[in-house]
Short mmCIF file of C-alpha atoms in Angstrom, two decimals:
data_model
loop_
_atom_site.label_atom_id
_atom_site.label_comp_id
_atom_site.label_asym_id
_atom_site.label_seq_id
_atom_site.Cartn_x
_atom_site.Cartn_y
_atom_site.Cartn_z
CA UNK A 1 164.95 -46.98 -5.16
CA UNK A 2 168.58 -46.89 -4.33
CA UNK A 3 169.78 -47.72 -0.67
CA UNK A 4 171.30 -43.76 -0.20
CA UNK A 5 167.51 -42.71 -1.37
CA UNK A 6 165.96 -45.40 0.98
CA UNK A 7 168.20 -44.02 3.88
CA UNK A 8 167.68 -40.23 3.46
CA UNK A 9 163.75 -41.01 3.11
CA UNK A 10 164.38 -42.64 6.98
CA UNK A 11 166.38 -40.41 7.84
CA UNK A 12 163.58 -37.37 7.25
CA UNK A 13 161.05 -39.32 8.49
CA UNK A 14 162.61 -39.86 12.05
CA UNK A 15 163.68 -36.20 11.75
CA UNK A 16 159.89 -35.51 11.16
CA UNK A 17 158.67 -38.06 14.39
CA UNK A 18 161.13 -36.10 16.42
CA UNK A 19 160.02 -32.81 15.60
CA UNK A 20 156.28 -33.93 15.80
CA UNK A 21 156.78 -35.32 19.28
CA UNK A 22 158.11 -32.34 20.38
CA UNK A 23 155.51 -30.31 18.89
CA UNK A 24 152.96 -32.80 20.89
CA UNK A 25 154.82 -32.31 23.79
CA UNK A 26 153.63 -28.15 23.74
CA UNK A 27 156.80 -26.97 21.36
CA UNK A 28 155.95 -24.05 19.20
CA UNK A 29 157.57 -24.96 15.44
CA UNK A 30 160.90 -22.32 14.41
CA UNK A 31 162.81 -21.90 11.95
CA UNK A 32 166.34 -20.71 11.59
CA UNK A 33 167.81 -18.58 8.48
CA UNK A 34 171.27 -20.99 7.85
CA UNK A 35 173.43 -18.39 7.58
CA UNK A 36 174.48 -16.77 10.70
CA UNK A 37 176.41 -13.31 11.38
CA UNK A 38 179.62 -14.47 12.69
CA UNK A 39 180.19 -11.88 14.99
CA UNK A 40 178.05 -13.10 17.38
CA UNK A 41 179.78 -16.46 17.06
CA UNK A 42 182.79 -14.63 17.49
CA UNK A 43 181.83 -12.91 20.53
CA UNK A 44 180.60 -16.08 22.40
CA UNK A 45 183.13 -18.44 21.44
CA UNK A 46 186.07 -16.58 20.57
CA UNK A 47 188.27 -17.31 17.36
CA UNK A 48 189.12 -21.13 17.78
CA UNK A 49 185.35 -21.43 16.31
CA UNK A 50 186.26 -20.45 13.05
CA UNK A 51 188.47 -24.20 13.11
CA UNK A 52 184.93 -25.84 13.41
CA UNK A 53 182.51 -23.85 11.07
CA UNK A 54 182.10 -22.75 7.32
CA UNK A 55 182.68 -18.83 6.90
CA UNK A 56 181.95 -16.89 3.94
CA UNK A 57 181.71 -13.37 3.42
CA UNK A 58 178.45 -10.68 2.06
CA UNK A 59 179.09 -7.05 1.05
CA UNK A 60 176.16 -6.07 2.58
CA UNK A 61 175.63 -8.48 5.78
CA UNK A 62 179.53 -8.96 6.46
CA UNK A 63 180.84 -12.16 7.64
CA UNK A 64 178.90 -14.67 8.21
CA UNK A 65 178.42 -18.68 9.28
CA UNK A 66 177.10 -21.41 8.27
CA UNK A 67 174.69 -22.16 11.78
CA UNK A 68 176.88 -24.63 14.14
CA UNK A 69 174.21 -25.35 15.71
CA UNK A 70 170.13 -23.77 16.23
CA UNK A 71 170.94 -22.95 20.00
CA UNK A 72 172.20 -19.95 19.65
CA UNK A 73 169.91 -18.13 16.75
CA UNK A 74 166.51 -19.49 18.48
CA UNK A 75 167.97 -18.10 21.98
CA UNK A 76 168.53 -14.50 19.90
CA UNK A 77 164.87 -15.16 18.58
CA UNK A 78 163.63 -15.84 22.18
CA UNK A 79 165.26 -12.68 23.77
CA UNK A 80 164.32 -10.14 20.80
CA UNK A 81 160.73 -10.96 20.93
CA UNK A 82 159.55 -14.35 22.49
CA UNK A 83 156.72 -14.74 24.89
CA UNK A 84 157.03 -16.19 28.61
CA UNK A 85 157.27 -19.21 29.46
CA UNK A 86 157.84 -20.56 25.62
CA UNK A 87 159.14 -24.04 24.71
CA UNK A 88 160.47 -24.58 21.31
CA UNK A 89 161.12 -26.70 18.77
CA UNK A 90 163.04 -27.32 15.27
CA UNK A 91 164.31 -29.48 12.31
CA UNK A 92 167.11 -28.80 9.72
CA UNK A 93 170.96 -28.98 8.79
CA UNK A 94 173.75 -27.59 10.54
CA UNK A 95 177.37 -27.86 9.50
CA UNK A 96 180.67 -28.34 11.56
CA UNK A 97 184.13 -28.48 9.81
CA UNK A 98 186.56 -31.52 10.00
CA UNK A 99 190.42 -31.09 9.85
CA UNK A 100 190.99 -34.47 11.42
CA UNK A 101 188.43 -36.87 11.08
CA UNK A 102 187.37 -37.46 7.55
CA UNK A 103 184.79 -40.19 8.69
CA UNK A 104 182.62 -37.24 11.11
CA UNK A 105 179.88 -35.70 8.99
CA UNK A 106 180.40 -32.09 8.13
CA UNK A 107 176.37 -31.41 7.91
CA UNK A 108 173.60 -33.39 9.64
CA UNK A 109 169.92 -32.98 10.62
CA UNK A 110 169.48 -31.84 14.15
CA UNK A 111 166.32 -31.60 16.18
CA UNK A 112 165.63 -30.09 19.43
CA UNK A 113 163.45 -28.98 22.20
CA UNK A 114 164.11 -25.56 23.85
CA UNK A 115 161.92 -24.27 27.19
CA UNK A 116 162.59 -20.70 28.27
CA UNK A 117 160.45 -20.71 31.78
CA UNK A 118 162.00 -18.63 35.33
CA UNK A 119 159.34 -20.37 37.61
CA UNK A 120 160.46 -23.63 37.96
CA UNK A 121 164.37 -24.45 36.48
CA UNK A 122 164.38 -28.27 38.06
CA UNK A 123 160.95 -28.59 36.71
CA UNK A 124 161.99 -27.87 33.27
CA UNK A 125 165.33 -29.96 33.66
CA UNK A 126 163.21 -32.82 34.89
CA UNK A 127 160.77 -31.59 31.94
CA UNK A 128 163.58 -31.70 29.39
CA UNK A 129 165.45 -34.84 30.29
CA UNK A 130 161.77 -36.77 30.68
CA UNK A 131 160.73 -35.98 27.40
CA UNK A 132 164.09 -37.22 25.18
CA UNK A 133 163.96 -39.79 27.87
CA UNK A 134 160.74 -40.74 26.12
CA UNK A 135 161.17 -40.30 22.85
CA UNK A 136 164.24 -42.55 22.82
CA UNK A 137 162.55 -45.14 25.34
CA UNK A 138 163.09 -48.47 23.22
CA UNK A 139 166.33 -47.39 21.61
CA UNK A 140 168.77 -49.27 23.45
CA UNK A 141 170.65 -45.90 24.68
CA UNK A 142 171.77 -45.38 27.87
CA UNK A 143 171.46 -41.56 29.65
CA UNK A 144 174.53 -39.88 31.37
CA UNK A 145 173.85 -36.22 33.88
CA UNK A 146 175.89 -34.01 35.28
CA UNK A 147 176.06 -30.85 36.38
CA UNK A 148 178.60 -27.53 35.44
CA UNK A 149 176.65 -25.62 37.86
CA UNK A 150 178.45 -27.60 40.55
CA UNK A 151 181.79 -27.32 39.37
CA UNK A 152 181.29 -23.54 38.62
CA UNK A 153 180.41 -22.97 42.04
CA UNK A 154 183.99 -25.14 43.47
CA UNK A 155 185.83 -23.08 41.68
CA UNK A 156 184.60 -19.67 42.48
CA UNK A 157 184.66 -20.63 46.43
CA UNK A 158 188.80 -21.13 45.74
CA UNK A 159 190.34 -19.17 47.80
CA UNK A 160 192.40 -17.55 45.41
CA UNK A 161 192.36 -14.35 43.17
CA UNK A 162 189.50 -13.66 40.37
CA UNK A 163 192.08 -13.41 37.91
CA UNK A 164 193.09 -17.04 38.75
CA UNK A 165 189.48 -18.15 39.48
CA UNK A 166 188.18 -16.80 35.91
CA UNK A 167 191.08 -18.38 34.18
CA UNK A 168 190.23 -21.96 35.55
CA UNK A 169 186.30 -20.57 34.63
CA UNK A 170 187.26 -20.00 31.17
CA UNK A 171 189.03 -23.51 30.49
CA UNK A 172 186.62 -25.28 32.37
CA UNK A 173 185.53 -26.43 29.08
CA UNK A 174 189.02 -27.74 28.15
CA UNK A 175 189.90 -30.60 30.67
CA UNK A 176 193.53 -30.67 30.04
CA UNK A 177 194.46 -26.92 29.73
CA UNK A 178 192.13 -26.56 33.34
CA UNK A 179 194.39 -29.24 34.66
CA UNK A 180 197.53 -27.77 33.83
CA UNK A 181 196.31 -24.39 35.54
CA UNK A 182 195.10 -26.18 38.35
CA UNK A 183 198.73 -28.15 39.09
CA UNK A 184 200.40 -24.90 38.48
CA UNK A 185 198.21 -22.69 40.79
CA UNK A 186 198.55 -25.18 43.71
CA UNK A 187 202.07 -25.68 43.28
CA UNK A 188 201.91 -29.03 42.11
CA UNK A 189 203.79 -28.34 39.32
CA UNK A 190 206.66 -25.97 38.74
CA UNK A 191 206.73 -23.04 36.40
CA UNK A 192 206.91 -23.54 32.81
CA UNK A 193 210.82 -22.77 31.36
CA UNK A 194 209.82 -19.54 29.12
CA UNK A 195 207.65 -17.74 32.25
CA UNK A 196 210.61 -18.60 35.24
CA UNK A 197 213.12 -16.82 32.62
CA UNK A 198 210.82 -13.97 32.35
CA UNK A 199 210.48 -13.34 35.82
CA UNK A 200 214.09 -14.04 36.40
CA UNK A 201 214.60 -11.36 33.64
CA UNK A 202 211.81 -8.84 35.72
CA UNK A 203 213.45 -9.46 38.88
CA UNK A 204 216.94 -7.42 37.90
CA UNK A 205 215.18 -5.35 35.27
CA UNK A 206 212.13 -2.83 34.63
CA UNK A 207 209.27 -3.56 31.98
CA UNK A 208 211.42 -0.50 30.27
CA UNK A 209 214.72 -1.68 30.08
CA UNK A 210 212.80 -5.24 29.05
CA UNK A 211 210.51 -3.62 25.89
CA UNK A 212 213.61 -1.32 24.96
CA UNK A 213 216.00 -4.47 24.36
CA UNK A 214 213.06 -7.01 22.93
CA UNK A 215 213.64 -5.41 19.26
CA UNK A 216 211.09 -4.42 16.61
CA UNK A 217 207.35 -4.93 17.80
CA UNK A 218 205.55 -7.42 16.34
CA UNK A 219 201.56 -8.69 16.33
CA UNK A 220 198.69 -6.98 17.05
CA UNK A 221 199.44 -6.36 21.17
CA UNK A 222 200.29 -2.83 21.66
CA UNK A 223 202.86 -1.95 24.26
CA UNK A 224 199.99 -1.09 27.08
CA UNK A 225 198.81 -4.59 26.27
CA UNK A 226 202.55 -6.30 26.49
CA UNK A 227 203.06 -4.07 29.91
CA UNK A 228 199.56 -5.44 31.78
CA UNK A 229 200.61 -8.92 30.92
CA UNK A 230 203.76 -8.16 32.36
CA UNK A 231 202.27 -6.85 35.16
CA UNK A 232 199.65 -10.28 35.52
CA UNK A 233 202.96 -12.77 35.64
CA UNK A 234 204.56 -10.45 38.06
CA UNK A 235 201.38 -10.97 40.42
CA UNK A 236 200.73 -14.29 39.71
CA UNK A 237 204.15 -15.36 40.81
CA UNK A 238 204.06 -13.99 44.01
CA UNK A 239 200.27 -14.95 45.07
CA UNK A 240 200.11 -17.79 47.69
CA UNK A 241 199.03 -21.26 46.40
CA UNK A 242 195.98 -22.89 46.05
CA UNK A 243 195.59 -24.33 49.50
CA UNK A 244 196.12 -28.62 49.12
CA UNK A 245 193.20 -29.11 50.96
CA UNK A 246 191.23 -27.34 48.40
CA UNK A 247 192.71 -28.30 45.49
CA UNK A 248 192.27 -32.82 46.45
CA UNK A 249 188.34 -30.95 47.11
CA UNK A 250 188.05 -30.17 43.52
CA UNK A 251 190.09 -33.19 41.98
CA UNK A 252 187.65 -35.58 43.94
CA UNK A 253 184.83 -33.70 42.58
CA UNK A 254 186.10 -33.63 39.02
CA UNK A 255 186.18 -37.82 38.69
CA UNK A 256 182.81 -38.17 40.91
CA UNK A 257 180.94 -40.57 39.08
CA UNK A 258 178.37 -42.70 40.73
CA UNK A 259 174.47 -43.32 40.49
CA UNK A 260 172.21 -39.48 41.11
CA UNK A 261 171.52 -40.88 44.63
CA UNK A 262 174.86 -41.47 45.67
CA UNK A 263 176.38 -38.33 43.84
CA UNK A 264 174.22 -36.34 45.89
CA UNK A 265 175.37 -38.39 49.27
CA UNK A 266 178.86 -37.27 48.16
CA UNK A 267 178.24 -34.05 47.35
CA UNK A 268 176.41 -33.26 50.45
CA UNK A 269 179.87 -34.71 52.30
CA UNK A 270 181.82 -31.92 49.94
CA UNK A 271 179.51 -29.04 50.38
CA UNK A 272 180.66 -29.77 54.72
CA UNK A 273 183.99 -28.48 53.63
CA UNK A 274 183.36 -26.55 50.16
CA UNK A 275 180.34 -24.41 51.52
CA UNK A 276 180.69 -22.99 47.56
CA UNK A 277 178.88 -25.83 46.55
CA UNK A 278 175.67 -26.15 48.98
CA UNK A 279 173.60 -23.96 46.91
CA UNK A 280 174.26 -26.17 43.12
CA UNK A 281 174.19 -29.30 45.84
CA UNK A 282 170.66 -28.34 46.95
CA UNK A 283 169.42 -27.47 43.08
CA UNK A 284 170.66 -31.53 42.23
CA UNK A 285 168.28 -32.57 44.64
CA UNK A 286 165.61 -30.77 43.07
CA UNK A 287 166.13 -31.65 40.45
CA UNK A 288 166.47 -35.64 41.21
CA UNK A 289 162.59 -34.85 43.21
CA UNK A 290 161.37 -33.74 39.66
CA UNK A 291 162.50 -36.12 37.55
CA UNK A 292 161.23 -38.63 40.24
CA UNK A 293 157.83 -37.21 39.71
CA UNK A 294 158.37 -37.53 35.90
CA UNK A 295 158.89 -41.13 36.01
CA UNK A 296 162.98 -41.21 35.78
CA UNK A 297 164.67 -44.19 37.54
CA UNK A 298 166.80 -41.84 39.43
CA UNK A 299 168.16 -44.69 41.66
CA UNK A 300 169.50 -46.03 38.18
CA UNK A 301 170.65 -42.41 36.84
CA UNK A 302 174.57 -42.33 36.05
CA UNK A 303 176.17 -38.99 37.18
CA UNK A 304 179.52 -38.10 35.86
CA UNK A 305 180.97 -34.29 37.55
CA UNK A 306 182.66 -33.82 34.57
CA UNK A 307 180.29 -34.64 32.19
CA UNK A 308 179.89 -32.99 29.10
CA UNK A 309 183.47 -30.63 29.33
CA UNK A 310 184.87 -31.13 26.44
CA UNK A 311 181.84 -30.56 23.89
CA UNK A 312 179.21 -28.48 25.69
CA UNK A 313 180.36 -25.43 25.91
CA UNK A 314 177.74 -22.75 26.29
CA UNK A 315 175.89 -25.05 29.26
CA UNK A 316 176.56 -23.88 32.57
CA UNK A 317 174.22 -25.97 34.70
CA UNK A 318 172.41 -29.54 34.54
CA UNK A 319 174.13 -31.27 31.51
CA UNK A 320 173.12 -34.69 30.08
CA UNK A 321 173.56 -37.33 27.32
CA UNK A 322 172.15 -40.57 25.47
CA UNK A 323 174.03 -42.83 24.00
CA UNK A 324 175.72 -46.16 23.46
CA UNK A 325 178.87 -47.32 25.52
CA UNK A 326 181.45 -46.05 23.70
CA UNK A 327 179.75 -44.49 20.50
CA UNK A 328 178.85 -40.61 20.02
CA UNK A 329 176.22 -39.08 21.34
CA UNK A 330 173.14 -39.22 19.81
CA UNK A 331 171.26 -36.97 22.34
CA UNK A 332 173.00 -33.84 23.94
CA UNK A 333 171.89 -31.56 26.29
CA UNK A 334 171.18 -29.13 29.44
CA UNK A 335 170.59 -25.58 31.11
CA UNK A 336 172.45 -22.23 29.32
CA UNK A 337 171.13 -19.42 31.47
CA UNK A 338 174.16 -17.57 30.83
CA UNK A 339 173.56 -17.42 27.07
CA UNK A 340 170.40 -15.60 27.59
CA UNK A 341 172.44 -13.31 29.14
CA UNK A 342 175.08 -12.51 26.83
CA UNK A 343 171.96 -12.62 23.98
CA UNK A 344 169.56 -10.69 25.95
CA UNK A 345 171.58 -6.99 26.08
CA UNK A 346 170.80 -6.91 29.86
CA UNK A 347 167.57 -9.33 29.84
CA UNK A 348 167.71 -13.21 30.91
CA UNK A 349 165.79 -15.86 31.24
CA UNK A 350 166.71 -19.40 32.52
CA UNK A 351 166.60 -21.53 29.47
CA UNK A 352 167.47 -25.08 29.12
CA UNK A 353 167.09 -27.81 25.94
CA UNK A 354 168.53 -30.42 24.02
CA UNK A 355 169.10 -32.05 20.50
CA UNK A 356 169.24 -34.71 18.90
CA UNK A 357 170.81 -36.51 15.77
CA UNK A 358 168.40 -39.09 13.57
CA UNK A 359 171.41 -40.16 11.76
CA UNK A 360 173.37 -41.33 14.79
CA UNK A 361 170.03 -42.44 16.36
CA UNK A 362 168.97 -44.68 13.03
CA UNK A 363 172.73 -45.96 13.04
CA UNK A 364 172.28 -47.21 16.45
CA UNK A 365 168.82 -48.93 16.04
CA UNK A 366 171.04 -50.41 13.15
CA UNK A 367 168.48 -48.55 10.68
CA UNK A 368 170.61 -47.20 8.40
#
């Protein structure tokens, strides 16, 4: 036997223990067809997706994806006709493209746990987290938490206007671009060169005299949609600032990072002054009780605010990790209640899960 043969034999086995545990643990076994409509994709994630998945096209079905991921078509599965509470889980290849990285796999196995259940979310956080906690006991890995819930809630308690708060919502997910905002809408940072010309342009002439002398149209905006953006930069410029106060508030929660225990001391301090945050302050302590119960170390538990912003994007509540310093991440996870949501065509359900990767898991126990 060959050493690829040997490896992908380990490699389905592990997949297989995974899977099994799970399935021990109360899971119900899914499956999920690999080929995904991509407008639902689409819808959720907007068009920077396509950069990051494998599209193809049927006469009949339209376009469609190769599955990024199981999340999405076993919360679809859930909504259309699951029972209540369910937990879930599943085994099999999904595929991400690479433009940059040659060396990142553009397919691997992925198992995970899913639990749909609206009695008890810190239960089933604590439920969630205990059980990869378990099945990767041994491992040498090390577990990272945090918590979008919280940061959702600082930023909707700005005082400032929706259309600001939902832009800083909508990049909360990209670190840099929510940065940028942020310095701009608190006046930390002037106005870029091309938007202070436009509005130097607005202030001694109409949208009209503007769209008349800005030549043939171009793209796909139509003039109603040129005009309201107009209209947005116009307002923006003249809204008052992001108060300083507020904004230091959400930079010291954005690089919080401390053990559970003393992330929750701090928070409690911020919630004095950011009142937004008491409710999503009081659901971390829950949740810290349950996983207490479970047998977590919480005392021990790193928390990192900003955890998982930059590659978890359809989580909007308790977020956590296993890994090694300074590898990938063999173990991903956390709550999507939203999703169910957007899935559900006006039902929800608070749902929250995980994966994990064998390969990356094997690689680390130096197995492969």
């Amino acid at each position: 036997m060959t050493n690829t043969s040997a490896a992908s034999l380990r490699l389905v086995a592990e997949a297989a223990r995974l899977r099994s545990f799970f399935e021990t643990s109360g899971a119900t076994l899914v499956e999920a067809d690999m080929l995904q409509p991509a407008e639902v994709l689409l819808d959720l994630y907007g068009e920077d997706i396509r950069a990051r998945t494998y599209v193809t096209s049927d006469p009949l079905r339209g376009e469609l994806m190769l599955r990024p991921d199981f999340t999405v078509p076993v919360v679809q599965m859930h909504m259309n006709h699951g029972a209540e509470p369910a937990r879930y889980t599943y085994s099999g290849k999904v595929f991400r493209r690479q433009e940059e990285d040659l060396g990142r796999a553009s397919e691997y196995l992925q198992v995970g746990y899913e639990v749909f259940d609206r009695e008890d979310p810190a239960g089933a956080d604590a439920e969630v987290f205990a059980l990869f906690n378990g099945v990767l006991r041994g491992k040498g890995l090390s577990a990272v938490t945090g918590d979008m819930g919280i940061l959702r809630a600082a930023v909707a308690g700005l005082s400032a206007s929706d259309r600001r708060k939902n832009a800083l919502l909508r990049h909360i997910w990209r670190p840099r671009k929510f940065r940028s905002l942020l310095d701009r809408f608190s006046g930390r940072t002037p106005l870029p060169a091309a938007r202070a010309k436009l509005l130097d342009l607005l202030e001694t002439n109409t949208q009209d005299v503007l769209l008349e002398n800005a030549g043939a149209q171009v793209g796909m905006r139509s003039e109603e949609d040129v005009r309201a953006r107009l209209t947005v930069i116009q307002e923006d410029a003249v809204e008052a600032p992001i108060s300083r106060n507020e904004a230091e508030m959400l930079e010291e929660l954005l690089t919080l990072r401390a053990p559970a225990p003393q992330a929750l001391s701090t928070l409690r301090d911020i919630a004095v002054d950011m009142p937004s945050v008491a409710t999503a302050t009081e659901a971390f302590e829950a949740r810290l009780a349950a996983m207490a119960q479970r047998g977590i170390d919480t005392a021990n538990l790193d928390f990192d605010a900003s955890h998982g912003r930059s590659s978890m994007e359809y989580y909007d509540g308790f977020v956590f990790s296993f890994g090694k310093t300074g590898g990938p991440a063999v173990a991903t996870g956390g709550r999507y209640d939203a999703l169910t949501r957007v899935l559900g065509q006006g039902r929800s359900i608070p749902a929250v899960g995980g994966v994990i990767r064998p390969d990356l898991l094997l690689e680390a126990e130096g197995a492969i």
